[in-house]
Amino acid sequence: MSSPEIASLSWGHMKVKGCSTSYKDCKVWPGGSRAWDWRETGTDHHPGVQPADLEEVLKKGVNTLVIGRGMSEALQVPSSTLDYIQKQGVDVKVFQTEKAVREYNTLAGQGVKVGGVFHSTC
């Protein structure tokens, strides 16, 4: 199963190829995507992305995880979260969201089992 391409990104709006739903923030993995609802885990810009935000994507067997920190990189990614990802044997890449989407789409196009979590506003 391949990772779906992110078809478009603009402030507060993301579209994933093959999905009729648009997202504000989203999670993607080989074969699927869904909204990333921060309320599920109590995530906020500070302290930022928590392991609980990533478990669903990591369980899909990804080799690489791309994290988009927002258009202005307001979303933090604590070192403890990066350590958690690496202990799962997964490579992690953290970028401003536009760059993160480009990196994710490049990897997906190369057939890499890549997943991602992306914040599309601040």
Short mmCIF file of N, CA and C in Angstrom, two decimals:
data_model
loop_
_atom_site.label_atom_id
_atom_site.label_comp_id
_atom_site.label_asym_id
_atom_site.label_seq_id
_atom_site.Cartn_x
_atom_site.Cartn_y
_atom_site.Cartn_z
N MET A 1 0.83 -1.17 0.00
CA MET A 1 0.00 0.00 0.00
C MET A 1 0.88 1.24 0.00
N SER A 2 0.59 2.20 -0.85
CA SER A 2 1.43 3.39 -0.95
C SER A 2 0.87 4.53 -0.11
N SER A 3 1.75 5.46 0.19
CA SER A 3 1.36 6.65 0.95
C SER A 3 0.69 7.63 -0.01
N PRO A 4 -0.47 8.18 0.37
CA PRO A 4 -1.18 9.08 -0.53
C PRO A 4 -0.48 10.43 -0.66
N GLU A 5 -0.52 10.99 -1.84
CA GLU A 5 0.05 12.31 -2.10
C GLU A 5 -0.81 13.38 -1.43
N ILE A 6 -0.16 14.39 -0.90
CA ILE A 6 -0.89 15.58 -0.43
C ILE A 6 -1.06 16.46 -1.66
N ALA A 7 -2.32 16.63 -2.07
CA ALA A 7 -2.63 17.28 -3.34
C ALA A 7 -2.55 18.80 -3.26
N SER A 8 -2.89 19.37 -2.10
CA SER A 8 -2.83 20.83 -1.99
C SER A 8 -2.70 21.23 -0.53
N LEU A 9 -2.11 22.41 -0.35
CA LEU A 9 -1.91 22.99 0.98
C LEU A 9 -2.06 24.50 0.88
N SER A 10 -2.87 25.04 1.74
CA SER A 10 -2.95 26.49 1.92
C SER A 10 -3.28 26.72 3.39
N TRP A 11 -3.25 27.96 3.82
CA TRP A 11 -3.47 28.27 5.23
C TRP A 11 -4.81 27.66 5.69
N GLY A 12 -4.72 26.73 6.63
CA GLY A 12 -5.91 26.12 7.23
C GLY A 12 -6.63 25.11 6.36
N HIS A 13 -5.97 24.64 5.29
CA HIS A 13 -6.67 23.76 4.34
C HIS A 13 -5.67 22.81 3.67
N MET A 14 -5.95 21.52 3.80
CA MET A 14 -5.12 20.50 3.14
C MET A 14 -6.04 19.50 2.45
N LYS A 15 -5.60 19.04 1.28
CA LYS A 15 -6.32 17.99 0.55
C LYS A 15 -5.36 16.85 0.29
N VAL A 16 -5.84 15.63 0.52
CA VAL A 16 -5.06 14.42 0.25
C VAL A 16 -5.67 13.74 -0.96
N LYS A 17 -4.81 13.36 -1.90
CA LYS A 17 -5.27 12.72 -3.13
C LYS A 17 -6.07 11.47 -2.80
N GLY A 18 -7.23 11.33 -3.45
CA GLY A 18 -8.07 10.16 -3.25
C GLY A 18 -9.03 10.28 -2.08
N CYS A 19 -9.02 11.43 -1.41
CA CYS A 19 -9.90 11.65 -0.25
C CYS A 19 -10.78 12.86 -0.53
N SER A 20 -12.08 12.71 -0.33
CA SER A 20 -13.00 13.81 -0.61
C SER A 20 -13.02 14.86 0.50
N THR A 21 -12.50 14.52 1.66
CA THR A 21 -12.50 15.42 2.80
C THR A 21 -11.30 16.35 2.73
N SER A 22 -11.49 17.60 3.16
CA SER A 22 -10.33 18.48 3.33
C SER A 22 -10.06 18.60 4.82
N TYR A 23 -8.82 18.88 5.16
CA TYR A 23 -8.39 18.92 6.55
C TYR A 23 -7.79 20.27 6.90
N LYS A 24 -7.88 20.63 8.17
CA LYS A 24 -7.10 21.76 8.70
C LYS A 24 -5.71 21.23 9.06
N ASP A 25 -5.69 20.22 9.89
CA ASP A 25 -4.47 19.50 10.25
C ASP A 25 -4.74 18.04 9.92
N CYS A 26 -3.72 17.32 9.47
CA CYS A 26 -4.00 15.93 9.09
C CYS A 26 -2.86 14.98 9.41
N LYS A 27 -3.25 13.71 9.49
CA LYS A 27 -2.33 12.59 9.62
C LYS A 27 -2.47 11.78 8.34
N VAL A 28 -1.34 11.33 7.79
CA VAL A 28 -1.36 10.48 6.59
C VAL A 28 -0.42 9.30 6.81
N TRP A 29 -0.74 8.19 6.16
CA TRP A 29 0.05 6.96 6.27
C TRP A 29 -0.21 6.13 5.03
N PRO A 30 0.57 5.09 4.80
CA PRO A 30 0.31 4.25 3.62
C PRO A 30 -1.13 3.72 3.63
N GLY A 31 -1.88 4.14 2.63
CA GLY A 31 -3.25 3.68 2.49
C GLY A 31 -4.31 4.53 3.14
N GLY A 32 -3.95 5.65 3.79
CA GLY A 32 -5.01 6.41 4.44
C GLY A 32 -4.62 7.77 4.97
N SER A 33 -5.64 8.46 5.47
CA SER A 33 -5.46 9.78 6.09
C SER A 33 -6.68 10.08 6.94
N ARG A 34 -6.51 11.02 7.85
CA ARG A 34 -7.64 11.52 8.62
C ARG A 34 -7.25 12.85 9.25
N ALA A 35 -8.26 13.52 9.79
CA ALA A 35 -8.01 14.78 10.48
C ALA A 35 -7.16 14.53 11.72
N TRP A 36 -6.27 15.47 12.00
CA TRP A 36 -5.47 15.43 13.22
C TRP A 36 -6.15 16.39 14.20
N ASP A 37 -6.90 15.84 15.13
CA ASP A 37 -7.65 16.62 16.11
C ASP A 37 -6.83 16.69 17.39
N TRP A 38 -6.25 17.84 17.65
CA TRP A 38 -5.39 18.01 18.81
C TRP A 38 -6.12 17.75 20.13
N ARG A 39 -7.43 17.93 20.14
CA ARG A 39 -8.20 17.73 21.39
C ARG A 39 -8.15 16.28 21.86
N GLU A 40 -7.89 15.35 20.94
CA GLU A 40 -7.83 13.94 21.32
C GLU A 40 -6.71 13.66 22.33
N THR A 41 -5.63 14.41 22.23
CA THR A 41 -4.47 14.15 23.08
C THR A 41 -4.07 15.35 23.94
N GLY A 42 -4.82 16.44 23.85
CA GLY A 42 -4.49 17.63 24.62
C GLY A 42 -3.29 18.39 24.08
N THR A 43 -2.99 18.20 22.81
CA THR A 43 -1.85 18.86 22.19
C THR A 43 -2.13 20.35 22.01
N ASP A 44 -1.08 21.14 22.17
CA ASP A 44 -1.12 22.57 21.91
C ASP A 44 0.23 22.96 21.30
N HIS A 45 0.36 24.20 20.88
CA HIS A 45 1.63 24.62 20.27
C HIS A 45 2.82 24.39 21.21
N HIS A 46 2.57 24.58 22.49
CA HIS A 46 3.58 24.32 23.53
C HIS A 46 2.95 23.38 24.54
N PRO A 47 3.47 22.26 24.91
CA PRO A 47 4.81 21.80 24.55
C PRO A 47 4.91 21.21 23.14
N GLY A 48 3.79 21.01 22.47
CA GLY A 48 3.86 20.56 21.08
C GLY A 48 3.44 19.12 20.87
N VAL A 49 3.97 18.53 19.79
CA VAL A 49 3.60 17.19 19.35
C VAL A 49 4.01 16.17 20.41
N GLN A 50 3.05 15.33 20.80
CA GLN A 50 3.27 14.32 21.81
C GLN A 50 3.31 12.93 21.16
N PRO A 51 3.97 11.97 21.80
CA PRO A 51 3.96 10.61 21.24
C PRO A 51 2.55 10.10 20.93
N ALA A 52 1.59 10.45 21.76
CA ALA A 52 0.21 9.99 21.53
C ALA A 52 -0.35 10.50 20.21
N ASP A 53 0.14 11.64 19.72
CA ASP A 53 -0.30 12.16 18.42
C ASP A 53 0.20 11.30 17.27
N LEU A 54 1.25 10.55 17.51
CA LEU A 54 1.95 9.84 16.44
C LEU A 54 1.72 8.34 16.42
N GLU A 55 1.22 7.79 17.52
CA GLU A 55 1.10 6.34 17.65
C GLU A 55 0.31 5.71 16.50
N GLU A 56 -0.80 6.33 16.14
CA GLU A 56 -1.64 5.78 15.07
C GLU A 56 -0.86 5.65 13.76
N VAL A 57 -0.09 6.67 13.42
CA VAL A 57 0.68 6.65 12.18
C VAL A 57 1.84 5.66 12.28
N LEU A 58 2.52 5.64 13.41
CA LEU A 58 3.64 4.72 13.59
C LEU A 58 3.20 3.26 13.52
N LYS A 59 1.99 2.97 14.00
CA LYS A 59 1.47 1.60 13.98
C LYS A 59 1.16 1.11 12.56
N LYS A 60 1.16 2.02 11.60
CA LYS A 60 0.88 1.64 10.20
C LYS A 60 2.13 1.10 9.50
N GLY A 61 3.25 1.01 10.22
CA GLY A 61 4.46 0.41 9.66
C GLY A 61 5.29 1.35 8.82
N VAL A 62 5.24 2.64 9.10
CA VAL A 62 6.03 3.59 8.32
C VAL A 62 7.52 3.46 8.67
N ASN A 63 8.36 3.75 7.68
CA ASN A 63 9.81 3.79 7.88
C ASN A 63 10.31 5.20 8.17
N THR A 64 9.54 6.18 7.69
CA THR A 64 9.88 7.59 7.86
C THR A 64 8.63 8.34 8.27
N LEU A 65 8.79 9.29 9.19
CA LEU A 65 7.69 10.15 9.64
C LEU A 65 8.10 11.59 9.40
N VAL A 66 7.24 12.33 8.72
CA VAL A 66 7.47 13.76 8.46
C VAL A 66 6.49 14.56 9.32
N ILE A 67 7.02 15.55 10.03
CA ILE A 67 6.20 16.41 10.88
C ILE A 67 6.25 17.83 10.33
N GLY A 68 5.06 18.39 10.06
CA GLY A 68 4.95 19.78 9.63
C GLY A 68 4.56 20.65 10.81
N ARG A 69 5.41 21.60 11.16
CA ARG A 69 5.24 22.40 12.37
C ARG A 69 4.35 23.62 12.19
N GLY A 70 3.76 23.80 11.02
CA GLY A 70 2.93 24.97 10.77
C GLY A 70 3.62 25.93 9.81
N MET A 71 2.84 26.86 9.28
CA MET A 71 3.36 27.81 8.29
C MET A 71 4.42 28.73 8.91
N SER A 72 4.26 29.06 10.19
CA SER A 72 5.23 29.92 10.89
C SER A 72 6.03 29.13 11.92
N GLU A 73 5.92 27.80 11.87
CA GLU A 73 6.64 26.89 12.77
C GLU A 73 6.33 27.13 14.25
N ALA A 74 5.06 27.44 14.53
CA ALA A 74 4.64 27.68 15.92
C ALA A 74 4.51 26.39 16.73
N LEU A 75 4.24 25.28 16.04
CA LEU A 75 4.07 24.00 16.72
C LEU A 75 5.43 23.41 17.09
N GLN A 76 5.61 23.17 18.37
CA GLN A 76 6.88 22.65 18.87
C GLN A 76 6.93 21.12 18.74
N VAL A 77 8.13 20.59 18.67
CA VAL A 77 8.35 19.14 18.68
C VAL A 77 9.42 18.87 19.73
N PRO A 78 9.01 18.47 20.94
CA PRO A 78 9.99 18.25 22.01
C PRO A 78 10.98 17.13 21.69
N SER A 79 12.17 17.25 22.25
CA SER A 79 13.20 16.22 22.03
C SER A 79 12.72 14.86 22.53
N SER A 80 11.87 14.84 23.57
CA SER A 80 11.35 13.57 24.07
C SER A 80 10.49 12.87 23.01
N THR A 81 9.76 13.65 22.21
CA THR A 81 8.96 13.08 21.13
C THR A 81 9.86 12.53 20.03
N LEU A 82 10.90 13.26 19.69
CA LEU A 82 11.85 12.78 18.68
C LEU A 82 12.52 11.49 19.14
N ASP A 83 12.89 11.44 20.42
CA ASP A 83 13.49 10.22 20.98
C ASP A 83 12.53 9.05 20.88
N TYR A 84 11.26 9.29 21.18
CA TYR A 84 10.23 8.25 21.11
C TYR A 84 10.15 7.67 19.69
N ILE A 85 10.13 8.55 18.69
CA ILE A 85 10.04 8.11 17.29
C ILE A 85 11.26 7.27 16.92
N GLN A 86 12.43 7.76 17.26
CA GLN A 86 13.66 7.06 16.90
C GLN A 86 13.76 5.71 17.60
N LYS A 87 13.25 5.60 18.81
CA LYS A 87 13.25 4.32 19.52
C LYS A 87 12.33 3.29 18.85
N GLN A 88 11.41 3.78 18.03
CA GLN A 88 10.53 2.89 17.26
C GLN A 88 11.23 2.42 15.98
N GLY A 89 12.45 2.90 15.74
CA GLY A 89 13.19 2.52 14.53
C GLY A 89 12.74 3.28 13.29
N VAL A 90 12.13 4.45 13.50
CA VAL A 90 11.59 5.24 12.39
C VAL A 90 12.42 6.51 12.23
N ASP A 91 12.78 6.82 10.99
CA ASP A 91 13.45 8.09 10.70
C ASP A 91 12.43 9.21 10.83
N VAL A 92 12.86 10.36 11.33
CA VAL A 92 11.94 11.48 11.49
C VAL A 92 12.53 12.73 10.85
N LYS A 93 11.65 13.48 10.19
CA LYS A 93 12.04 14.74 9.55
C LYS A 93 11.04 15.79 10.00
N VAL A 94 11.55 16.92 10.47
CA VAL A 94 10.71 17.99 11.00
C VAL A 94 11.00 19.27 10.21
N PHE A 95 9.93 19.86 9.63
CA PHE A 95 10.08 21.04 8.79
C PHE A 95 8.90 21.99 8.99
N GLN A 96 9.07 23.19 8.48
CA GLN A 96 7.94 24.11 8.27
C GLN A 96 6.99 23.37 7.33
N THR A 97 5.69 23.56 7.47
CA THR A 97 4.72 22.68 6.81
C THR A 97 4.84 22.65 5.29
N GLU A 98 5.05 23.77 4.63
CA GLU A 98 5.17 23.72 3.17
C GLU A 98 6.35 22.84 2.75
N LYS A 99 7.48 22.99 3.42
CA LYS A 99 8.64 22.15 3.12
C LYS A 99 8.37 20.70 3.51
N ALA A 100 7.66 20.50 4.63
CA ALA A 100 7.34 19.14 5.07
C ALA A 100 6.48 18.42 4.03
N VAL A 101 5.51 19.12 3.47
CA VAL A 101 4.64 18.50 2.46
C VAL A 101 5.45 18.15 1.21
N ARG A 102 6.36 19.03 0.79
CA ARG A 102 7.21 18.73 -0.38
C ARG A 102 8.05 17.48 -0.10
N GLU A 103 8.65 17.41 1.09
CA GLU A 103 9.48 16.26 1.45
C GLU A 103 8.64 14.99 1.51
N TYR A 104 7.49 15.06 2.14
CA TYR A 104 6.59 13.91 2.23
C TYR A 104 6.21 13.43 0.84
N ASN A 105 5.78 14.33 -0.03
CA ASN A 105 5.36 13.94 -1.38
C ASN A 105 6.51 13.34 -2.18
N THR A 106 7.72 13.87 -2.01
CA THR A 106 8.89 13.31 -2.69
C THR A 106 9.11 11.87 -2.23
N LEU A 107 9.10 11.65 -0.92
CA LEU A 107 9.31 10.30 -0.39
C LEU A 107 8.19 9.35 -0.83
N ALA A 108 6.94 9.82 -0.75
CA ALA A 108 5.82 8.98 -1.17
C ALA A 108 5.96 8.61 -2.66
N GLY A 109 6.39 9.57 -3.48
CA GLY A 109 6.58 9.32 -4.90
C GLY A 109 7.69 8.32 -5.19
N GLN A 110 8.63 8.20 -4.25
CA GLN A 110 9.73 7.24 -4.39
C GLN A 110 9.35 5.87 -3.84
N GLY A 111 8.12 5.74 -3.33
CA GLY A 111 7.66 4.46 -2.82
C GLY A 111 8.06 4.18 -1.38
N VAL A 112 8.58 5.19 -0.69
CA VAL A 112 8.95 5.03 0.72
C VAL A 112 7.67 4.86 1.55
N LYS A 113 7.71 3.99 2.56
CA LYS A 113 6.58 3.86 3.49
C LYS A 113 6.66 5.02 4.46
N VAL A 114 6.08 6.15 4.03
CA VAL A 114 6.17 7.39 4.79
C VAL A 114 4.81 7.77 5.36
N GLY A 115 4.85 8.31 6.56
CA GLY A 115 3.67 8.86 7.20
C GLY A 115 3.95 10.28 7.58
N GLY A 116 2.92 11.00 7.97
CA GLY A 116 3.13 12.39 8.37
C GLY A 116 2.02 12.93 9.22
N VAL A 117 2.37 13.96 9.97
CA VAL A 117 1.39 14.78 10.69
C VAL A 117 1.71 16.22 10.33
N PHE A 118 0.66 16.96 9.95
CA PHE A 118 0.86 18.29 9.40
C PHE A 118 -0.11 19.30 10.02
N HIS A 119 0.45 20.42 10.46
CA HIS A 119 -0.31 21.55 11.01
C HIS A 119 -0.33 22.61 9.92
N SER A 120 -1.52 23.04 9.49
CA SER A 120 -1.60 23.90 8.30
C SER A 120 -1.80 25.39 8.59
N THR A 121 -1.82 25.76 9.87
CA THR A 121 -1.91 27.20 10.15
C THR A 121 -0.60 27.65 10.79
N CYS A 122 -0.68 28.44 11.82
CA CYS A 122 0.49 29.08 12.41
C CYS A 122 1.60 28.09 12.70
#
